[in-house]
Amino acid sequence: MNTLAILVAAGRGERMGGRRPKAFLELAGEPLLLRAARPFADAPSVDAIVAVVPAEAASEARALLAPVAKLHAVVPGGARRQDSVRAGLAAAPAGFDGVVLVHDAARPFADVDLIERVARAARAHGAALPVVPVTDTVKRVSGGTVQETMPRDALWAAQTPQGFRHAVLSAAYEAAFRDGVTVTDEAMAVERSGHAVHVVEGSAGNRKLTHPEDLRWAEGVAGGGAERLRVGTGFDAHRLVSGRPLVLGLVTVPHARGLEGHSDGDCLAHAVCDALLGAAALGDMGRHFPSGDERWRGASGAVFCAEVARALRAEGLAVQNVDATVIAQEPRLGGHVEAMRAALAGSLGVPLHAVSVKVKSTDGLGAVGRGEGIAAQATALLRRETR
């Protein structure tokens, strides 16, 4: 065996939101860990892969990586990066003394060419590090003020995979642990051991995903942004009757008649809720709020909007925007549109700019045109949140 790849995936992902380990977040419908493993499985020089993951996620990782033919082991990591790498080294096949490639699972866009480039350099020089030039001007800051502008031509950003002969990396880590030193990457450990680290050309696309905005960038690169979006439509109509207030979009509108219904008859709010539920594939208003259930007798549209918003959050979905149209011959509703937008946005927990309400008439055509009732239709766009 010549080359062992260690995928470091034991981080908790606090800066990404911390709801689950970062390597298990989905990118274009596929976990980062699996995406990171694929190019190593495809690389000709790589013989075996060890994944280092949080202890509680080991079983999930084994199932996830089952299709990866070169998978050798999945082992629990430690609190620090160097603890996790040491666990990966300990899982190497007995007697292994070839090249070790250590890669962040949070870098899903490493390619086979980069892997082979690092492996060749590590084999030749004992230690190899992919780097890319720093393009921003870098300042050294202390106490809230700039102390120095660093010479940019001497600064390079380190990437992974980082490659080392097994003996070189093992000795460097033994020294770091013995001396009580925390290192931020493998090259740092090898540097302090006195062994020269050879640099090779990295890749601008081999970016580490650390914050939520990084994941959004990666979705665009992977072409998976559309997979995170869900569209739904909704429609509702109610008869106008005497003796009831007219409520539309959670706003009470002065009028001689109101909308008939088991609840408050707010067809605009109901159409919006139906669109949201449809986008989430959660059924419709009748399924969640049946008219035969006394709990919903006289309930306001605000109650329904809040319940639907909770259901969406439970599914990991957030409202991107809602566009709704009220179809009414009377009364005139233009002066109430902004109040409806604000009320709906507040009830759904979204910014005002995420809600659009328009008003149309049928120019006297049909039941609505004869003033017998009011209808509403809505379209909703949801996005799947990072979990």
CSV table of C-alpha atoms in Angstrom, one decimal:
chain,number,residue,atom,x,y,z
A,1,MET,CA,0.0,0.0,0.0
A,2,ASN,CA,1.4,3.4,-1.1
A,3,THR,CA,-1.0,6.1,0.0
A,4,LEU,CA,-3.6,6.5,2.8
A,5,ALA,CA,-6.1,9.3,2.8
A,6,ILE,CA,-7.4,10.6,6.1
A,7,LEU,CA,-10.7,12.6,5.9
A,8,VAL,CA,-11.0,14.9,8.9
A,9,ALA,CA,-14.7,15.3,9.6
A,10,ALA,CA,-14.9,15.4,13.4
A,11,GLY,CA,-15.8,19.1,13.7
A,12,ARG,CA,-19.0,20.2,15.3
A,13,GLY,CA,-19.7,23.0,12.9
A,14,GLU,CA,-20.5,25.7,15.4
A,15,ARG,CA,-19.7,28.5,13.0
A,16,MET,CA,-22.0,26.8,10.4
A,17,GLY,CA,-24.9,26.9,12.9
A,18,GLY,CA,-24.0,23.9,15.1
A,19,ARG,CA,-27.2,22.0,14.5
A,20,ARG,CA,-25.3,18.9,13.3
A,21,PRO,CA,-21.7,18.1,12.4
A,22,LYS,CA,-20.6,20.1,9.4
A,23,ALA,CA,-19.5,17.1,7.3
A,24,PHE,CA,-23.0,15.7,7.4
A,25,LEU,CA,-24.7,18.9,6.0
A,26,GLU,CA,-26.0,18.4,2.5
A,27,LEU,CA,-24.6,20.1,-0.5
A,28,ALA,CA,-26.8,19.8,-3.6
A,29,GLY,CA,-28.6,16.9,-1.9
A,30,GLU,CA,-25.5,15.0,-0.9
A,31,PRO,CA,-23.6,15.1,2.4
A,32,LEU,CA,-20.2,16.9,2.4
A,33,LEU,CA,-18.4,13.8,3.7
A,34,LEU,CA,-19.4,11.7,0.8
A,35,ARG,CA,-18.6,14.5,-1.7
A,36,ALA,CA,-15.1,14.9,-0.1
A,37,ALA,CA,-14.5,11.1,-0.2
A,38,ARG,CA,-15.3,10.6,-3.9
A,39,PRO,CA,-12.2,12.2,-5.5
A,40,PHE,CA,-9.9,10.2,-3.2
A,41,ALA,CA,-11.7,7.0,-4.2
A,42,ASP,CA,-11.1,8.0,-7.9
A,43,ALA,CA,-7.4,9.0,-7.4
A,44,PRO,CA,-5.1,6.3,-8.8
A,45,SER,CA,-2.5,6.7,-6.1
A,46,VAL,CA,-4.9,6.4,-3.2
A,47,ASP,CA,-5.2,2.9,-1.8
A,48,ALA,CA,-7.3,3.4,1.3
A,49,ILE,CA,-9.5,6.0,3.0
A,50,VAL,CA,-10.0,6.5,6.8
A,51,ALA,CA,-12.8,8.9,7.9
A,52,VAL,CA,-12.5,10.5,11.3
A,53,VAL,CA,-15.9,11.7,12.6
A,54,PRO,CA,-17.7,12.6,15.8
A,55,ALA,CA,-18.1,9.5,18.0
A,56,GLU,CA,-21.9,9.7,18.0
A,57,ALA,CA,-22.0,9.9,14.2
A,58,ALA,CA,-19.7,6.9,13.4
A,59,SER,CA,-22.6,4.5,12.5
A,60,GLU,CA,-24.2,7.1,10.3
A,61,ALA,CA,-20.8,7.8,8.6
A,62,ARG,CA,-20.2,4.1,7.9
A,63,ALA,CA,-23.6,3.8,6.3
A,64,LEU,CA,-23.0,7.0,4.3
A,65,LEU,CA,-19.6,5.9,3.0
A,66,ALA,CA,-20.6,2.3,2.3
A,67,PRO,CA,-20.5,2.9,-1.5
A,68,VAL,CA,-16.9,4.2,-1.3
A,69,ALA,CA,-14.8,1.2,-2.5
A,70,LYS,CA,-11.5,2.3,-0.9
A,71,LEU,CA,-13.0,2.9,2.6
A,72,HIS,CA,-10.7,1.3,5.1
A,73,ALA,CA,-12.1,2.5,8.5
A,74,VAL,CA,-14.4,5.0,10.2
A,75,VAL,CA,-13.0,6.1,13.6
A,76,PRO,CA,-14.1,8.6,16.2
A,77,GLY,CA,-12.2,11.9,16.4
A,78,GLY,CA,-11.1,14.1,19.2
A,79,ALA,CA,-11.6,17.6,20.5
A,80,ARG,CA,-8.8,19.1,18.4
A,81,ARG,CA,-7.8,18.6,14.8
A,82,GLN,CA,-4.5,17.0,15.9
A,83,ASP,CA,-6.4,14.5,18.1
A,84,SER,CA,-8.5,13.5,15.1
A,85,VAL,CA,-5.5,13.1,12.8
A,86,ARG,CA,-3.7,11.0,15.3
A,87,ALA,CA,-6.8,8.8,15.5
A,88,GLY,CA,-6.7,8.5,11.8
A,89,LEU,CA,-3.0,7.6,11.8
A,90,ALA,CA,-3.7,4.9,14.4
A,91,ALA,CA,-6.3,3.3,12.1
A,92,ALA,CA,-3.7,2.9,9.2
A,93,PRO,CA,-3.2,-0.7,8.1
A,94,ALA,CA,-0.6,-2.6,10.0
A,95,GLY,CA,2.9,-1.9,8.9
A,96,PHE,CA,1.9,1.0,6.7
A,97,ASP,CA,4.8,3.3,5.8
A,98,GLY,CA,3.7,5.1,2.7
A,99,VAL,CA,2.3,8.6,2.0
A,100,VAL,CA,-0.5,10.0,4.2
A,101,LEU,CA,-2.9,12.6,2.7
A,102,VAL,CA,-4.9,14.6,5.3
A,103,HIS,CA,-7.9,16.4,4.0
A,104,ASP,CA,-10.7,18.5,5.4
A,105,ALA,CA,-14.1,17.0,4.7
A,106,ALA,CA,-15.3,20.6,4.6
A,107,ARG,CA,-13.5,21.1,1.3
A,108,PRO,CA,-15.8,19.2,-1.1
A,109,PHE,CA,-14.2,20.5,-4.3
A,110,ALA,CA,-10.7,19.0,-4.2
A,111,ASP,CA,-10.1,17.1,-7.5
A,112,VAL,CA,-8.1,14.1,-8.6
A,113,ASP,CA,-5.4,16.3,-10.2
A,114,LEU,CA,-4.8,18.2,-7.0
A,115,ILE,CA,-4.7,14.9,-5.0
A,116,GLU,CA,-2.2,13.4,-7.3
A,117,ARG,CA,0.0,16.5,-7.4
A,118,VAL,CA,0.2,16.5,-3.6
A,119,ALA,CA,0.9,12.8,-3.4
A,120,ARG,CA,3.7,13.0,-5.9
A,121,ALA,CA,5.4,15.9,-4.1
A,122,ALA,CA,5.0,14.2,-0.7
A,123,ARG,CA,6.6,11.1,-2.0
A,124,ALA,CA,9.5,13.1,-3.4
A,125,HIS,CA,10.1,15.6,-0.6
A,126,GLY,CA,8.5,14.0,2.5
A,127,ALA,CA,6.1,16.8,3.0
A,128,ALA,CA,3.9,18.7,0.6
A,129,LEU,CA,1.3,21.5,1.0
A,130,PRO,CA,-1.1,22.9,-1.6
A,131,VAL,CA,-1.2,26.7,-1.5
A,132,VAL,CA,-2.9,29.6,-3.3
A,133,PRO,CA,-1.8,33.2,-3.3
A,134,VAL,CA,-3.4,35.6,-0.9
A,135,THR,CA,-5.3,38.2,-3.0
A,136,ASP,CA,-6.5,40.6,-0.3
A,137,THR,CA,-4.2,43.1,1.4
A,138,VAL,CA,-3.5,41.6,4.9
A,139,LYS,CA,-3.1,43.8,8.0
A,140,ARG,CA,-1.7,42.8,11.3
A,141,VAL,CA,-4.1,44.2,13.9
A,142,SER,CA,-3.6,44.6,17.7
A,143,GLY,CA,-5.9,46.4,20.2
A,144,GLY,CA,-8.3,47.4,17.5
A,145,THR,CA,-5.8,49.2,15.3
A,146,VAL,CA,-3.6,48.3,12.3
A,147,GLN,CA,0.0,47.6,13.4
A,148,GLU,CA,1.4,46.6,10.0
A,149,THR,CA,0.6,45.9,6.4
A,150,MET,CA,2.0,42.5,5.5
A,151,PRO,CA,3.9,42.0,2.3
A,152,ARG,CA,1.3,40.1,0.2
A,153,ASP,CA,3.8,38.6,-2.2
A,154,ALA,CA,5.2,36.4,0.6
A,155,LEU,CA,1.8,35.3,1.8
A,156,TRP,CA,0.0,32.1,0.7
A,157,ALA,CA,-3.1,30.4,1.9
A,158,ALA,CA,-2.8,26.7,2.9
A,159,GLN,CA,-5.2,24.1,1.7
A,160,THR,CA,-5.7,20.4,2.0
A,161,PRO,CA,-5.0,17.6,1.2
A,162,GLN,CA,-1.6,18.0,2.9
A,163,GLY,CA,0.7,15.1,2.2
A,164,PHE,CA,3.5,13.5,4.2
A,165,ARG,CA,5.6,10.4,4.4
A,166,HIS,CA,4.1,8.4,7.3
A,167,ALA,CA,7.3,8.5,9.3
A,168,VAL,CA,7.6,12.3,8.9
A,169,LEU,CA,4.1,13.1,10.0
A,170,SER,CA,4.1,10.6,12.9
A,171,ALA,CA,7.3,11.9,14.3
A,172,ALA,CA,6.1,15.5,14.0
A,173,TYR,CA,2.9,14.7,15.9
A,174,GLU,CA,4.7,12.8,18.6
A,175,ALA,CA,6.8,15.9,19.2
A,176,ALA,CA,3.8,18.2,19.2
A,177,PHE,CA,2.0,16.0,21.8
A,178,ARG,CA,5.1,15.6,23.9
A,179,ASP,CA,5.7,19.3,24.0
A,180,GLY,CA,2.1,20.2,24.7
A,181,VAL,CA,1.8,22.3,21.5
A,182,THR,CA,-1.5,22.8,19.6
A,183,VAL,CA,-1.1,22.9,15.8
A,184,THR,CA,-3.6,24.2,13.4
A,185,ASP,CA,-2.6,21.9,10.5
A,186,GLU,CA,-0.2,19.1,9.8
A,187,ALA,CA,2.2,21.3,8.0
A,188,MET,CA,2.7,23.4,11.1
A,189,ALA,CA,3.6,20.2,13.1
A,190,VAL,CA,6.1,19.2,10.4
A,191,GLU,CA,7.5,22.7,10.2
A,192,ARG,CA,8.3,22.8,13.9
A,193,SER,CA,10.0,19.4,13.7
A,194,GLY,CA,12.5,20.9,11.3
A,195,HIS,CA,11.5,19.1,8.1
A,196,ALA,CA,11.0,21.3,5.1
A,197,VAL,CA,7.5,21.5,3.6
A,198,HIS,CA,7.4,21.6,-0.2
A,199,VAL,CA,4.6,23.7,-1.7
A,200,VAL,CA,2.5,22.8,-4.7
A,201,GLU,CA,-0.1,24.7,-6.6
A,202,GLY,CA,-3.5,24.6,-4.9
A,203,SER,CA,-6.9,25.3,-6.4
A,204,ALA,CA,-9.0,28.4,-6.1
A,205,GLY,CA,-12.2,26.3,-6.0
A,206,ASN,CA,-10.9,24.1,-3.2
A,207,ARG,CA,-12.5,26.4,-0.6
A,208,LYS,CA,-13.2,25.3,3.0
A,209,LEU,CA,-16.8,25.7,4.0
A,210,THR,CA,-16.9,27.4,7.4
A,211,HIS,CA,-19.9,29.7,7.6
A,212,PRO,CA,-23.5,29.5,6.2
A,213,GLU,CA,-22.6,31.9,3.3
A,214,ASP,CA,-19.8,29.4,2.3
A,215,LEU,CA,-22.4,26.7,1.9
A,216,ARG,CA,-24.6,29.0,-0.2
A,217,TRP,CA,-21.6,29.7,-2.4
A,218,ALA,CA,-21.0,25.9,-2.7
A,219,GLU,CA,-24.6,25.3,-3.7
A,220,GLY,CA,-24.1,27.6,-6.6
A,221,VAL,CA,-20.9,25.9,-7.7
A,222,ALA,CA,-22.4,22.4,-7.3
A,223,GLY,CA,-25.5,23.5,-9.3
A,224,GLY,CA,-27.7,22.4,-6.5
A,225,GLY,CA,-29.3,25.8,-5.6
A,226,ALA,CA,-32.5,24.8,-7.4
A,227,GLU,CA,-32.8,21.6,-5.4
A,228,ARG,CA,-33.1,23.7,-2.2
A,229,LEU,CA,-36.1,25.6,-3.5
A,230,ARG,CA,-39.8,24.5,-3.3
A,231,VAL,CA,-42.8,26.1,-5.1
A,232,GLY,CA,-46.4,25.8,-4.1
A,233,THR,CA,-49.7,27.4,-5.1
A,234,GLY,CA,-52.9,28.0,-3.2
A,235,PHE,CA,-56.5,29.1,-3.8
A,236,ASP,CA,-59.5,29.8,-1.7
A,237,ALA,CA,-62.9,31.5,-2.1
A,238,HIS,CA,-65.7,32.3,0.3
A,239,ARG,CA,-69.3,33.6,-0.1
A,240,LEU,CA,-70.0,37.1,1.2
A,241,VAL,CA,-72.8,37.1,3.8
A,242,SER,CA,-74.4,39.5,6.2
A,243,GLY,CA,-73.6,39.6,9.9
A,244,ARG,CA,-69.9,38.8,9.7
A,245,PRO,CA,-66.8,41.1,9.6
A,246,LEU,CA,-64.8,41.1,6.4
A,247,VAL,CA,-61.2,39.9,7.2
A,248,LEU,CA,-58.7,39.7,4.4
A,249,GLY,CA,-55.0,39.1,4.9
A,250,LEU,CA,-55.5,39.3,8.7
A,251,VAL,CA,-56.9,42.9,8.3
A,252,THR,CA,-60.5,43.8,9.1
A,253,VAL,CA,-61.9,45.8,6.1
A,254,PRO,CA,-65.0,48.0,6.6
A,255,HIS,CA,-67.8,46.5,4.6
A,256,ALA,CA,-71.5,45.6,5.0
A,257,ARG,CA,-70.8,41.9,4.5
A,258,GLY,CA,-68.1,39.4,5.5
A,259,LEU,CA,-66.8,36.0,4.3
A,260,GLU,CA,-68.7,32.9,5.4
A,261,GLY,CA,-66.6,30.1,6.9
A,262,HIS,CA,-66.0,27.8,9.8
A,263,SER,CA,-63.1,30.1,10.8
A,264,ASP,CA,-62.9,33.8,10.1
A,265,GLY,CA,-63.3,33.1,6.3
A,266,ASP,CA,-60.0,35.0,5.5
A,267,CYS,CA,-59.6,33.6,2.0
A,268,LEU,CA,-56.4,35.5,1.4
A,269,ALA,CA,-54.6,34.0,4.5
A,270,HIS,CA,-56.0,30.6,3.6
A,271,ALA,CA,-54.7,30.8,0.1
A,272,VAL,CA,-51.2,31.8,1.4
A,273,CYS,CA,-51.3,28.9,3.9
A,274,ASP,CA,-52.3,26.4,1.2
A,275,ALA,CA,-49.4,27.6,-1.0
A,276,LEU,CA,-46.9,27.2,1.8
A,277,LEU,CA,-48.2,23.8,2.7
A,278,GLY,CA,-48.2,22.7,-0.9
A,279,ALA,CA,-44.6,23.9,-1.4
A,280,ALA,CA,-43.6,21.8,1.6
A,281,ALA,CA,-45.7,18.8,0.3
A,282,LEU,CA,-47.6,18.8,3.6
A,283,GLY,CA,-51.1,18.6,2.3
A,284,ASP,CA,-53.6,21.5,2.5
A,285,MET,CA,-55.6,23.6,4.9
A,286,GLY,CA,-58.4,20.9,5.2
A,287,ARG,CA,-55.9,18.3,6.3
A,288,HIS,CA,-54.4,20.5,9.0
A,289,PHE,CA,-57.4,22.5,10.1
A,290,PRO,CA,-60.5,20.5,9.2
A,291,SER,CA,-63.8,22.4,9.3
A,292,GLY,CA,-65.3,19.7,11.5
A,293,ASP,CA,-62.8,20.4,14.3
A,294,GLU,CA,-64.2,22.8,16.9
A,295,ARG,CA,-60.7,24.0,17.8
A,296,TRP,CA,-60.7,26.0,14.6
A,297,ARG,CA,-64.2,27.5,14.8
A,298,GLY,CA,-63.9,31.2,14.4
A,299,ALA,CA,-60.0,31.0,14.3
A,300,SER,CA,-58.2,33.9,12.7
A,301,GLY,CA,-56.0,33.6,9.7
A,302,ALA,CA,-53.1,34.7,12.0
A,303,VAL,CA,-53.5,31.4,13.9
A,304,PHE,CA,-53.3,29.4,10.7
A,305,CYS,CA,-50.3,31.3,9.4
A,306,ALA,CA,-48.4,30.8,12.7
A,307,GLU,CA,-49.2,27.1,12.7
A,308,VAL,CA,-48.1,26.7,9.2
A,309,ALA,CA,-44.8,28.6,9.8
A,310,ARG,CA,-44.1,26.2,12.7
A,311,ALA,CA,-44.7,23.2,10.5
A,312,LEU,CA,-42.3,24.6,7.9
A,313,ARG,CA,-39.6,25.2,10.5
A,314,ALA,CA,-40.0,21.6,11.7
A,315,GLU,CA,-39.2,20.5,8.1
A,316,GLY,CA,-36.2,22.7,7.8
A,317,LEU,CA,-37.9,25.0,5.4
A,318,ALA,CA,-38.0,28.8,5.4
A,319,VAL,CA,-40.2,31.2,3.4
A,320,GLN,CA,-38.4,32.9,0.6
A,321,ASN,CA,-41.3,34.9,-0.7
A,322,VAL,CA,-45.1,34.9,-1.1
A,323,ASP,CA,-47.0,36.5,-4.0
A,324,ALA,CA,-50.8,36.7,-3.5
A,325,THR,CA,-53.7,38.1,-5.4
A,326,VAL,CA,-57.2,39.0,-4.0
A,327,ILE,CA,-60.0,38.8,-6.6
A,328,ALA,CA,-63.0,41.0,-5.5
A,329,GLN,CA,-65.5,43.2,-7.2
A,330,GLU,CA,-66.2,45.0,-3.9
A,331,PRO,CA,-65.2,46.6,-1.6
A,332,ARG,CA,-62.2,48.6,-2.9
A,333,LEU,CA,-59.2,47.1,-1.3
A,334,GLY,CA,-56.2,49.0,-2.6
A,335,GLY,CA,-55.9,51.2,0.5
A,336,HIS,CA,-55.6,48.1,2.7
A,337,VAL,CA,-52.9,46.2,0.7
A,338,GLU,CA,-49.9,47.5,2.7
A,339,ALA,CA,-51.6,46.6,6.0
A,340,MET,CA,-52.3,43.1,4.7
A,341,ARG,CA,-48.6,42.7,3.6
A,342,ALA,CA,-47.4,43.8,7.0
A,343,ALA,CA,-49.8,41.5,8.9
A,344,LEU,CA,-49.0,38.5,6.8
A,345,ALA,CA,-45.3,39.0,7.0
A,346,GLY,CA,-45.5,39.4,10.8
A,347,SER,CA,-47.5,36.3,11.3
A,348,LEU,CA,-45.2,34.2,9.1
A,349,GLY,CA,-42.1,35.7,10.6
A,350,VAL,CA,-40.6,37.0,7.4
A,351,PRO,CA,-39.5,40.5,6.2
A,352,LEU,CA,-42.1,42.8,4.6
A,353,HIS,CA,-40.3,42.6,1.3
A,354,ALA,CA,-41.0,38.8,1.2
A,355,VAL,CA,-44.7,39.3,0.9
A,356,SER,CA,-46.6,40.7,-2.1
A,357,VAL,CA,-50.4,41.3,-2.2
A,358,LYS,CA,-52.2,42.5,-5.3
A,359,VAL,CA,-55.9,43.3,-5.9
A,360,LYS,CA,-57.9,42.4,-9.0
A,361,SER,CA,-61.5,42.5,-10.1
A,362,THR,CA,-63.2,40.3,-12.7
A,363,ASP,CA,-64.9,43.3,-14.4
A,364,GLY,CA,-68.3,42.0,-13.5
A,365,LEU,CA,-67.8,38.4,-14.7
A,366,GLY,CA,-68.8,35.4,-12.7
A,367,ALA,CA,-69.9,35.0,-9.1
A,368,VAL,CA,-67.1,37.2,-7.8
A,369,GLY,CA,-68.0,39.9,-10.4
A,370,ARG,CA,-71.6,39.8,-9.2
A,371,GLY,CA,-70.4,40.5,-5.7
A,372,GLU,CA,-71.4,37.1,-4.4
A,373,GLY,CA,-68.0,36.3,-2.9
A,374,ILE,CA,-64.2,37.0,-2.8
A,375,ALA,CA,-61.4,34.7,-4.0
A,376,ALA,CA,-57.7,34.6,-3.5
A,377,GLN,CA,-54.7,32.8,-5.1
A,378,ALA,CA,-51.1,32.7,-3.9
A,379,THR,CA,-47.7,31.3,-4.9
A,380,ALA,CA,-45.1,30.6,-2.3
A,381,LEU,CA,-41.3,29.9,-2.7
A,382,LEU,CA,-39.6,28.0,0.1
A,383,ARG,CA,-35.9,27.3,0.6
A,384,ARG,CA,-34.4,24.4,2.5
A,385,GLU,CA,-32.3,25.6,5.4
A,386,THR,CA,-28.9,24.3,6.4
A,387,ARG,CA,-29.3,21.6,9.0
